[in-house]
Coordinates of C-alpha atoms in Angstrom, one line a residue:
N1 CA -54.5 -12.5 11.5
T2 CA -50.9 -13.3 12.4
M3 CA -48.7 -11.7 15.1
V4 CA -44.9 -12.1 15.0
L5 CA -43.1 -11.4 18.3
F6 CA -39.4 -10.5 18.2
T7 CA -36.9 -10.3 21.0
S8 CA -34.9 -7.6 19.2
I9 CA -36.1 -4.3 17.9
S10 CA -33.4 -4.4 15.1
A11 CA -34.6 -7.8 14.0
M12 CA -38.2 -6.6 13.9
M13 CA -37.3 -3.5 11.9
K14 CA -35.4 -5.7 9.3
A15 CA -38.4 -7.9 9.0
Q16 CA -40.7 -4.9 8.5
A17 CA -38.4 -3.5 5.8
A18 CA -38.4 -6.9 4.0
L19 CA -42.2 -7.6 4.3
A20 CA -43.5 -4.1 3.6
P21 CA -43.3 -4.1 -0.2
I22 CA -44.7 -7.7 -0.3
F23 CA -47.8 -6.7 1.8
A24 CA -48.3 -3.5 -0.2
E25 CA -48.2 -5.4 -3.5
R26 CA -50.9 -7.8 -2.2
N27 CA -52.9 -5.0 -0.6
K28 CA -52.5 -6.5 2.8
L29 CA -52.2 -4.6 6.1
L30 CA -48.8 -4.8 7.8
L31 CA -48.5 -3.2 11.3
C32 CA -45.2 -2.7 13.1
Q33 CA -44.5 -1.5 16.6
H34 CA -42.3 1.7 16.6
V35 CA -43.3 2.3 13.0
D36 CA -47.0 2.6 12.6
G37 CA -48.0 4.6 15.6
A38 CA -48.7 4.1 19.4
L39 CA -49.1 0.6 20.7
D40 CA -52.7 1.0 21.8
G41 CA -53.7 2.1 18.3
L42 CA -51.8 -0.8 16.7
V43 CA -53.5 -3.3 18.9
A44 CA -57.0 -1.8 18.3
M45 CA -56.4 -1.8 14.5
F46 CA -55.2 -5.3 14.5
R47 CA -58.2 -6.5 16.5
K48 CA -60.6 -4.8 14.0
S49 CA -58.8 -5.9 10.8
R50 CA -58.9 -9.3 9.2
G51 CA -55.9 -10.6 7.3
A52 CA -53.5 -8.2 8.9
C53 CA -50.1 -9.0 10.3
L54 CA -48.7 -7.4 13.4
L55 CA -44.9 -7.2 14.2
G56 CA -44.1 -6.5 17.8
C57 CA -41.6 -6.8 20.6
Q58 CA -41.2 -5.8 24.3
S59 CA -44.6 -4.9 25.7
L60 CA -46.5 -7.1 23.2
W61 CA -45.0 -10.2 24.9
E62 CA -47.5 -10.1 27.7
G63 CA -50.7 -8.3 28.9
V64 CA -52.3 -8.0 25.5
D65 CA -55.4 -10.1 24.6
F66 CA -56.8 -10.9 21.2
P67 CA -60.2 -12.7 21.7
G68 CA -61.9 -14.8 19.1
D69 CA -60.4 -15.1 15.6
A70 CA -58.6 -11.8 15.9
L71 CA -55.4 -13.8 16.2
K72 CA -55.0 -17.1 14.4
L73 CA -51.3 -17.6 14.2
L74 CA -48.5 -16.6 16.5
V75 CA -44.9 -16.7 15.3
I76 CA -42.0 -16.5 17.7
P77 CA -38.6 -16.6 15.8
K78 CA -36.6 -16.6 19.0
L79 CA -37.4 -17.2 22.7
P80 CA -37.1 -14.1 24.9
F81 CA -34.1 -15.2 26.9
P82 CA -30.5 -16.0 26.1
N83 CA -29.6 -19.5 25.1
P84 CA -28.0 -21.1 28.2
V85 CA -25.8 -23.4 26.1
D86 CA -24.4 -20.4 24.1
P87 CA -20.7 -20.5 25.0
L88 CA -20.6 -16.8 25.5
V89 CA -23.6 -16.7 27.8
A90 CA -22.4 -19.8 29.7
G91 CA -18.9 -18.3 30.0
I92 CA -20.2 -15.0 31.5
V93 CA -22.4 -16.8 34.1
N94 CA -19.7 -19.3 35.1
K95 CA -17.2 -16.5 35.5
L96 CA -19.5 -14.6 37.8
K97 CA -20.3 -17.7 39.8
A98 CA -16.6 -18.3 40.3
M99 CA -16.3 -14.8 41.7
C100 CA -19.3 -15.6 44.0
K101 CA -17.3 -18.6 45.3
L102 CA -14.6 -16.1 46.4
G103 CA -17.1 -14.1 48.3
V104 CA -18.0 -11.4 45.8
R105 CA -21.7 -10.4 46.0
T106 CA -21.9 -7.1 44.0
F107 CA -21.4 -7.1 40.2
A108 CA -21.4 -4.5 37.4
V109 CA -21.5 -5.2 33.7
F110 CA -20.3 -2.4 31.5
W111 CA -21.8 -2.0 28.0
D112 CA -20.4 1.5 27.6
D113 CA -18.6 2.5 24.4
L114 CA -19.9 -0.6 22.5
W115 CA -21.5 0.4 19.2
N116 CA -22.8 -1.3 16.1
D117 CA -24.2 -0.2 12.8
D118 CA -27.9 0.2 13.8
G119 CA -27.5 1.4 17.4
S120 CA -27.3 -0.5 20.6
H121 CA -29.5 -3.5 21.2
G122 CA -31.1 -2.5 24.5
D123 CA -33.6 -5.4 24.3
E124 CA -30.9 -8.0 23.9
Q125 CA -28.7 -6.5 26.6
A126 CA -31.8 -6.5 29.0
E127 CA -32.6 -10.1 28.3
L128 CA -29.0 -11.2 28.9
M129 CA -28.8 -9.2 32.1
N130 CA -32.1 -10.7 33.3
Y131 CA -30.8 -14.2 32.7
I132 CA -27.4 -13.5 34.4
A133 CA -29.2 -12.0 37.4
Q134 CA -31.6 -14.9 37.6
E135 CA -28.8 -17.5 37.5
L136 CA -26.7 -15.8 40.1
K137 CA -29.7 -15.3 42.4
A138 CA -30.7 -18.9 42.1
A139 CA -27.1 -20.1 43.0
Y140 CA -26.4 -17.4 45.6
P141 CA -29.5 -15.9 47.2
D142 CA -27.5 -13.2 49.0
V143 CA -26.1 -11.7 45.8
R144 CA -26.9 -8.0 45.6
P145 CA -28.8 -6.3 42.8
M146 CA -26.6 -6.0 39.7
I147 CA -25.5 -2.7 38.1
I148 CA -25.0 -2.0 34.4
C149 CA -23.4 0.9 32.6
P150 CA -25.5 1.2 29.4
T151 CA -24.1 1.8 26.0
Q152 CA -26.0 5.1 25.8
Y153 CA -25.1 6.3 29.2
N154 CA -25.8 10.0 28.7
R155 CA -28.7 12.0 27.1
G156 CA -26.5 13.4 24.3
W157 CA -26.1 9.9 22.9
A158 CA -29.6 8.5 23.6
N159 CA -31.9 7.5 20.8
A160 CA -35.7 6.8 21.0
V161 CA -35.6 3.1 21.6
Y162 CA -32.5 2.0 23.6
L163 CA -33.2 3.3 27.1
P164 CA -37.0 2.5 27.0
A165 CA -36.0 -1.0 26.0
L166 CA -33.9 -1.4 29.1
G167 CA -36.7 0.2 31.2
N168 CA -39.4 -2.1 29.8
I169 CA -37.6 -5.4 29.6
M170 CA -34.9 -5.4 32.3
N171 CA -35.6 -6.6 35.8
P172 CA -36.4 -3.5 37.8
D173 CA -33.9 -4.5 40.5
I174 CA -31.0 -4.1 38.1
N175 CA -29.5 -0.6 38.5
I176 CA -28.6 1.5 35.5
M177 CA -25.7 4.0 35.5
W178 CA -26.1 7.5 34.1
T179 CA -23.6 10.4 33.6
G180 CA -26.1 13.2 32.8
N181 CA -26.8 15.2 29.7
S182 CA -23.3 14.5 28.4
V183 CA -20.3 12.3 29.2
V184 CA -18.9 14.8 31.7
D185 CA -21.7 16.7 33.4
M186 CA -23.1 17.7 36.8
I187 CA -26.5 16.3 37.8
N188 CA -29.7 18.4 38.3
K189 CA -33.3 17.5 39.1
G190 CA -34.4 17.9 35.5
D191 CA -31.8 15.4 34.4
M192 CA -33.1 12.8 36.9
E193 CA -36.7 13.3 36.0
W194 CA -35.9 12.6 32.3
I195 CA -33.7 9.5 32.8
N196 CA -35.9 7.9 35.5
G197 CA -38.8 8.2 33.1
Q198 CA -36.9 6.5 30.4
I199 CA -35.6 3.6 32.4
K200 CA -38.6 3.2 34.7
R201 CA -36.4 3.1 37.8
K202 CA -34.1 5.4 39.8
A203 CA -30.8 6.0 37.9
Y204 CA -27.4 5.1 39.4
I205 CA -25.3 8.2 38.9
W206 CA -21.8 7.8 37.5
L207 CA -20.2 11.3 38.0
N208 CA -17.3 11.7 35.6
S209 CA -15.4 13.9 38.1
P210 CA -12.6 14.5 39.0
V211 CA -11.5 12.2 36.2
S212 CA -9.0 13.9 33.9
D213 CA -8.2 11.3 31.2
Y214 CA -9.4 13.8 28.6
C215 CA -7.1 16.6 29.9
I216 CA -4.2 14.6 31.3
D217 CA -1.9 17.6 31.9
H218 CA -4.4 18.9 34.5
L219 CA -5.0 18.1 38.1
L220 CA -8.6 18.9 39.2
M221 CA -8.1 20.0 42.8
G222 CA -10.8 22.6 43.2
P223 CA -14.2 22.6 45.0
T224 CA -16.8 20.0 43.8
Y225 CA -19.9 21.9 42.9
G226 CA -22.8 21.9 40.5
N227 CA -24.9 18.9 41.5
D228 CA -28.4 19.7 42.8
L229 CA -29.0 19.4 46.5
D230 CA -32.5 18.0 46.2
I231 CA -32.1 14.7 44.2
A232 CA -31.3 12.2 47.0
D233 CA -34.7 10.4 46.7
M234 CA -34.3 10.2 42.9
L235 CA -31.1 8.1 42.9
S236 CA -30.4 4.4 43.4
G237 CA -26.7 5.0 43.8
F238 CA -23.9 7.6 43.3
T239 CA -20.4 6.9 42.3
A240 CA -17.5 9.1 41.1
N241 CA -14.8 8.5 38.5
P242 CA -11.4 9.6 40.0
M243 CA -8.3 10.8 38.3
E244 CA -5.6 8.3 37.6
Y245 CA -3.9 9.8 40.7
A246 CA -5.6 8.2 43.6
E247 CA -4.2 10.4 46.4
A248 CA -4.8 13.7 44.5
S249 CA -8.4 12.5 43.8
K250 CA -9.1 12.4 47.5
V251 CA -9.7 16.2 47.6
S252 CA -12.7 15.8 45.4
L253 CA -13.8 12.4 46.6
F254 CA -13.9 13.7 50.2
S255 CA -16.4 16.3 49.0
I256 CA -18.4 13.8 47.0
G257 CA -18.7 11.6 50.1
D258 CA -19.7 14.7 52.0
Y259 CA -22.3 15.6 49.4
N260 CA -23.9 12.1 49.5
W261 CA -23.9 12.0 53.2
N262 CA -26.2 15.0 53.5
M263 CA -27.1 16.7 50.2
P264 CA -29.3 19.5 51.6
A265 CA -26.6 20.6 54.0
Y266 CA -23.7 20.3 51.5
D267 CA -21.4 23.4 51.2
A268 CA -18.9 22.9 48.4
D269 CA -16.4 25.5 49.6
A270 CA -16.5 24.4 53.3
S271 CA -16.2 20.8 52.2
W272 CA -13.1 21.6 50.1
E273 CA -11.5 23.4 52.9
A274 CA -12.1 20.5 55.2
A275 CA -10.7 18.0 52.7
I276 CA -7.5 20.1 52.4
K277 CA -7.0 20.2 56.2
Y278 CA -7.8 16.5 56.5
L279 CA -5.2 15.5 53.8
M280 CA -2.4 17.9 54.8
P281 CA -3.1 19.0 58.4
N282 CA 0.5 20.4 58.9
N283 CA 0.8 22.1 55.5
S284 CA -2.8 23.0 54.8
E285 CA -2.1 26.6 53.8
A286 CA 0.5 25.6 51.2
F287 CA -1.6 22.8 49.9
R288 CA -4.6 25.1 49.6
F289 CA -2.6 27.5 47.5
F290 CA -1.5 24.6 45.3
C291 CA -5.1 23.4 44.9
E292 CA -6.6 26.7 44.1
N293 CA -4.1 27.1 41.2
N294 CA -5.2 23.7 39.8
V295 CA -8.9 24.1 39.4
D296 CA -10.0 24.4 35.8
L297 CA -9.9 21.7 33.1
G298 CA -9.2 24.2 30.2
S299 CA -10.9 23.8 26.9
T300 CA -11.8 20.2 26.2
V301 CA -14.0 18.1 24.0
H302 CA -16.5 17.7 26.8
G303 CA -17.0 21.4 27.5
L304 CA -17.1 21.4 31.3
R305 CA -15.3 24.3 32.9
R306 CA -14.5 25.1 36.6
T307 CA -14.4 28.7 37.9
N308 CA -12.3 30.7 40.3
E309 CA -8.8 29.4 39.4
S310 CA -5.9 31.3 40.9
P311 CA -7.9 34.0 42.8
E312 CA -4.8 35.5 44.4
F313 CA -3.2 36.0 41.0
V314 CA -6.4 37.6 39.7
K315 CA -6.2 40.1 42.5
A316 CA -2.5 40.7 42.0
K317 CA -3.2 41.3 38.3
E318 CA -5.9 43.8 39.1
L319 CA -3.5 45.7 41.4
Y320 CA -0.8 45.5 38.7
D321 CA -3.1 47.1 36.2
S322 CA -4.1 49.9 38.6
K323 CA -0.5 50.7 39.5
I324 CA 0.6 50.7 35.9
A325 CA -2.3 53.1 35.1
A326 CA -1.1 55.3 37.9
G327 CA 2.5 55.2 36.6
D328 CA 3.9 53.3 39.5
K329 CA 5.8 50.5 37.8
I330 CA 7.7 49.4 40.8
A331 CA 4.6 48.8 42.9
A332 CA 3.0 47.0 39.9
Y333 CA 5.9 44.6 39.5
A334 CA 5.9 43.9 43.3
A335 CA 2.3 42.9 43.2
V336 CA 2.8 40.1 40.7
G337 CA 6.3 39.3 42.0
E338 CA 4.9 38.3 45.4
Q339 CA 2.7 35.7 43.7
F340 CA 5.6 34.3 41.7
T341 CA 7.6 34.0 44.9
K342 CA 4.7 32.3 46.7
L343 CA 4.6 29.7 43.9
V344 CA 8.2 28.9 44.5
T345 CA 8.1 28.8 48.3
T346 CA 4.8 26.8 48.4
A347 CA 6.1 24.2 46.0
E348 CA 9.4 23.8 48.0
A349 CA 7.5 23.6 51.3
L350 CA 5.2 20.8 50.0
M351 CA 8.0 18.8 48.4
A352 CA 9.8 18.9 51.8
A353 CA 6.7 18.1 53.8
D354 CA 6.9 15.2 56.2
E355 CA 3.3 14.0 55.7
S356 CA 1.1 12.5 53.0
K357 CA 4.1 11.4 51.1
A358 CA 2.2 9.3 48.6
L359 CA 0.2 12.4 47.7
I360 CA 3.3 14.6 47.4
E361 CA 4.9 12.0 45.2
E362 CA 1.9 12.0 42.9
I363 CA 1.7 15.8 42.5
K364 CA 5.5 16.3 42.4
P365 CA 5.5 17.0 38.6
W366 CA 3.0 19.8 39.1
L367 CA 4.9 21.1 42.1
L368 CA 8.1 21.3 40.0
C369 CA 6.2 23.1 37.2
A370 CA 4.8 25.5 39.8
K371 CA 8.3 26.1 41.1
Y372 CA 9.8 26.7 37.7
L373 CA 7.0 28.9 36.6
G374 CA 7.5 31.0 39.8
Q375 CA 11.2 31.2 39.2
R376 CA 10.7 32.4 35.7
G377 CA 8.1 34.9 36.9
E378 CA 10.6 36.2 39.4
C379 CA 13.2 36.7 36.7
I380 CA 10.8 38.6 34.5
V381 CA 9.9 40.9 37.4
E382 CA 13.6 41.5 38.2
M383 CA 14.2 42.2 34.5
A384 CA 11.5 44.8 34.5
N385 CA 12.8 46.4 37.7
A386 CA 16.3 46.4 36.1
L387 CA 15.0 48.2 33.1
A388 CA 13.1 50.7 35.2
N389 CA 16.2 51.3 37.3
E390 CA 18.5 51.4 34.3
E391 CA 20.6 48.4 35.5
P392 CA 21.7 46.6 32.3
E393 CA 24.0 44.1 34.0
T394 CA 21.2 43.0 36.3
F395 CA 18.9 42.7 33.3
I396 CA 21.3 40.6 31.3
D397 CA 22.0 38.3 34.3
R398 CA 18.2 37.7 35.0
Y399 CA 17.6 37.2 31.3
L400 CA 20.3 34.5 31.1
R401 CA 18.9 32.9 34.2
Y402 CA 15.4 33.0 32.7
K403 CA 16.5 31.2 29.6

């Protein structure tokens, strides 16, 4: 007739593993939350049995009644809140209070990419966050609701206990970040229904776009699309992770702001066009051509791909194939040659532009690459024409220039 209440699921599970053989040897009933069935069934069984022991946490701390002699002994190994004299806990609270003195009123605590041998301790994280939020609110009543990024911040990494622990224990005013079904993902309504049910609140979306730290040789300059347009009332917040290039990120961030302003009316292509004209009003056509040739991420560990890269080159290649099939090599070479020349002239125009100089400086390595790629393409086309026209000297000259 004993119940033991734990503040940590991992501690409860270790106790269950240690006690189970002892109870079995003595033919005694040991019940453990998350091990021996649903909570309602465990409570009912414990009420009916005599001599049993119930190990529990989270929801067993309150709202459960054991009348009469059903419960004779209650053991609490640890109180369900952080020790305020713990140097680590005190250090966190004091640091945030110092920031409050400077005028800061919004805080986020990041538990992401923090792992241990038996999974993430959602219950302990929740208790610490509750204590921090309580201390800050008591000292500074105007502090805004806190935000956390959980350790298991996407569905692909989620286990059965971590997120529900946050949902059940953590103050409902604390916002929980979420990246979707994977680290890099677009958000749909089904995703929101799942995560909101797990954490018992509206998720705070952390969109990992246009971040490119996992494909650092790419700029992601294409339209921002793929997020559902009917999820506004399912969110507590929405933020986006930019590239390390702040100016170049504005193409996508412009559209993400547009999307959040009015989701049902959001048009990804129209927003992208507006972003380009806003950022480079005097060179928008050249900038648009550059952006549409820097759309896809390529093959990465996260799997997200973006479509419609280099549409003008795709059309030129189709024309090239048809002209080759028709035996018209000169027209075929001209079709792709125009695109290579456009790469060169566009890159040169943007590097000489007298606007958005911080943006141009950021993307200059890619502009130089585009120029060199175009120049090499021009050489190849001229070499092909020289072969077709039986002009060996021209071929050799272009070949040497190409190298």
